CSV table of C-alpha atoms in Angstrom, one decimal:
chain,number,residue,atom,x,y,z
A,1,MET,CA,-27.4,16.4,-46.0
A,2,HIS,CA,-26.7,17.7,-42.6
A,3,LYS,CA,-23.7,16.6,-40.6
A,4,ARG,CA,-24.5,15.5,-37.1
A,5,LYS,CA,-22.5,17.0,-34.3
A,6,ARG,CA,-20.8,14.6,-32.0
A,7,VAL,CA,-22.4,14.5,-28.6
A,8,ASN,CA,-19.9,14.6,-25.7
A,9,SER,CA,-20.3,11.3,-23.8
A,10,GLY,CA,-19.5,12.8,-20.4
A,11,GLY,CA,-16.6,14.4,-18.6
A,12,VAL,CA,-13.3,13.0,-17.5
A,13,ALA,CA,-14.5,12.5,-13.9
A,14,GLU,CA,-17.6,10.5,-15.1
A,15,SER,CA,-15.5,8.3,-17.3
A,16,PHE,CA,-12.9,7.8,-14.5
A,17,ALA,CA,-15.6,6.7,-12.1
A,18,ILE,CA,-17.2,4.3,-14.6
A,19,CYS,CA,-13.8,2.8,-15.5
A,20,LEU,CA,-12.8,2.5,-11.8
A,21,GLY,CA,-16.1,0.8,-11.0
A,22,ILE,CA,-15.8,-1.6,-13.9
A,23,SER,CA,-12.2,-2.5,-13.0
A,24,THR,CA,-13.1,-3.0,-9.4
A,25,LEU,CA,-16.0,-5.3,-10.2
A,26,LEU,CA,-13.8,-7.3,-12.6
A,27,ILE,CA,-11.1,-7.8,-10.0
A,28,ILE,CA,-13.8,-8.9,-7.4
A,29,LEU,CA,-15.5,-11.2,-10.0
A,30,PHE,CA,-12.3,-12.9,-11.1
A,31,SER,CA,-11.1,-13.2,-7.5
A,32,VAL,CA,-14.3,-15.0,-6.5
A,33,ILE,CA,-14.1,-17.3,-9.5
A,34,SER,CA,-10.5,-18.2,-8.7
A,35,ALA,CA,-11.4,-18.8,-5.0
A,36,VAL,CA,-14.2,-21.2,-6.1
A,37,ILE,CA,-11.8,-23.0,-8.4
A,38,ALA,CA,-9.2,-23.2,-5.6
A,39,TYR,CA,-11.8,-24.5,-3.2
A,40,MET,CA,-12.5,-27.4,-5.4
A,41,LEU,CA,-8.8,-28.5,-5.4
A,42,ASP,CA,-7.3,-30.9,-2.9
A,43,ASP,CA,-4.9,-28.3,-1.5
A,44,PRO,CA,-6.4,-24.9,-2.0
A,45,THR,CA,-3.5,-22.9,-0.5
A,46,ARG,CA,-0.9,-24.4,-2.7
A,47,LEU,CA,-1.8,-22.3,-5.8
A,48,ILE,CA,-3.0,-19.0,-4.1
A,49,GLY,CA,-0.2,-17.0,-5.7
A,50,LEU,CA,-0.9,-18.3,-9.2
A,51,PHE,CA,-4.6,-17.8,-8.9
A,52,SER,CA,-4.1,-14.3,-7.5
A,53,LEU,CA,-1.9,-13.3,-10.4
A,54,ALA,CA,-4.2,-15.0,-13.0
A,55,SER,CA,-7.3,-13.2,-11.7
A,56,MET,CA,-5.4,-9.8,-11.7
A,57,LEU,CA,-4.1,-10.4,-15.2
A,58,LEU,CA,-7.6,-11.4,-16.6
A,59,ALA,CA,-9.2,-8.4,-14.9
A,60,GLY,CA,-6.5,-6.1,-16.2
A,61,ILE,CA,-6.9,-7.3,-19.8
A,62,ILE,CA,-10.7,-6.9,-19.8
A,63,GLY,CA,-10.6,-3.7,-17.8
A,64,GLY,CA,-8.0,-2.0,-20.0
A,65,ILE,CA,-9.9,-2.8,-23.2
A,66,CYS,CA,-13.1,-1.5,-21.6
A,67,CYS,CA,-11.4,1.6,-20.4
A,68,ALA,CA,-9.9,2.4,-23.7
A,69,ARG,CA,-13.2,1.9,-25.4
A,70,ILE,CA,-15.1,4.1,-22.9
A,71,ARG,CA,-12.5,6.9,-23.2
A,72,GLY,CA,-11.6,7.0,-26.8
A,73,ASP,CA,-9.2,10.0,-26.9
A,74,GLY,CA,-6.1,9.6,-24.8
A,75,GLY,CA,-7.2,6.1,-23.9
A,76,VAL,CA,-3.8,4.8,-22.8
A,77,ARG,CA,-2.9,7.6,-20.5
A,78,PHE,CA,-6.3,7.6,-19.0
A,79,ALA,CA,-6.2,3.8,-18.6
A,80,ALA,CA,-2.8,4.1,-16.8
A,81,LEU,CA,-4.3,6.6,-14.4
A,82,VAL,CA,-7.3,4.3,-13.7
A,83,ALA,CA,-4.9,1.3,-13.2
A,84,LEU,CA,-2.8,3.4,-10.8
A,85,ALA,CA,-5.9,4.3,-8.8
A,86,ILE,CA,-6.9,0.7,-8.6
A,87,VAL,CA,-3.4,-0.4,-7.5
A,88,LEU,CA,-3.3,2.4,-4.8
A,89,LEU,CA,-6.8,1.3,-3.6
A,90,MET,CA,-5.7,-2.4,-3.4
A,91,LEU,CA,-2.4,-1.4,-1.7
A,92,LEU,CA,-4.4,0.6,0.9
A,93,ILE,CA,-6.7,-2.3,1.6
A,94,ASN,CA,-3.6,-4.6,1.8
A,95,VAL,CA,-1.9,-2.3,4.3
A,96,ILE,CA,-5.0,-2.0,6.4
A,97,LEU,CA,-5.7,-5.8,6.5
A,98,SER,CA,-2.1,-6.9,7.0
A,99,GLU,CA,-1.3,-4.3,9.7
A,100,GLY,CA,1.4,-2.6,7.6
A,101,ARG,CA,3.2,-5.7,6.2
A,102,VAL,CA,3.0,-6.0,2.4
A,103,SER,CA,4.6,-8.9,0.7
A,104,GLY,CA,6.8,-8.7,-2.4
A,105,ALA,CA,4.3,-10.9,-4.3
A,106,ALA,CA,1.7,-8.2,-3.8
A,107,PHE,CA,3.9,-5.6,-5.5
A,108,MET,CA,4.6,-8.0,-8.3
A,109,ASN,CA,0.9,-8.5,-8.8
A,110,TYR,CA,0.3,-4.8,-8.8
A,111,GLY,CA,3.1,-4.1,-11.3
A,112,CYS,CA,1.8,-6.9,-13.6
A,113,TYR,CA,-1.7,-5.5,-13.3
A,114,MET,CA,-0.7,-1.9,-14.2
A,115,GLY,CA,1.4,-3.2,-17.1
A,116,ILE,CA,-1.2,-5.5,-18.6
A,117,TYR,CA,-3.9,-2.9,-18.1
A,118,SER,CA,-2.0,-0.3,-20.0
A,119,LEU,CA,-0.9,-2.7,-22.7
A,120,SER,CA,-4.5,-4.0,-23.3
A,121,ALA,CA,-5.7,-0.4,-23.3
A,122,PHE,CA,-3.1,0.4,-26.1
A,123,LEU,CA,-4.1,-2.7,-28.1
A,124,GLY,CA,-7.9,-2.2,-27.5
A,125,LYS,CA,-8.1,1.5,-28.3
A,126,LYS,CA,-10.5,2.8,-30.9
A,127,THR,CA,-9.2,3.4,-34.4
A,128,ASP,CA,-10.5,5.9,-36.8
A,129,LYS,CA,-12.4,4.2,-39.6
A,130,HIS,CA,-13.0,7.4,-41.6
A,131,ARG,CA,-10.5,8.2,-44.3
A,132,LYS,CA,-9.7,11.8,-44.9
A,133,HIS,CA,-10.3,12.9,-48.5
A,134,LYS,CA,-8.2,15.6,-50.2
């Protein structure tokens, strides 16, 4: 029997770009879903903060797990870097659109996003299923 060599699944930059794209799409998807749900309510502006936090947390959970699965080795540190890049991107967009005024709720959302992203990457990382024989 011949042992198969592991094929490298790509470089760090490629994995980073894929995880960044997936995380961005998840945030956009959950934001649109929460906007549609809020639109169906009688007073859509009453629960904007809650819907914003919920969509960020759901996107962080799924994005962290996907990122840890894509980048098996060093998944938590890598996921934390991806989460930081997403947060900096969202902060940049927020600063541009709000003309320099960023609310405290935005920073709370960003902190929760980074925390849940890293935690879900830790919980969702790949485990070795092979036992080492002596």
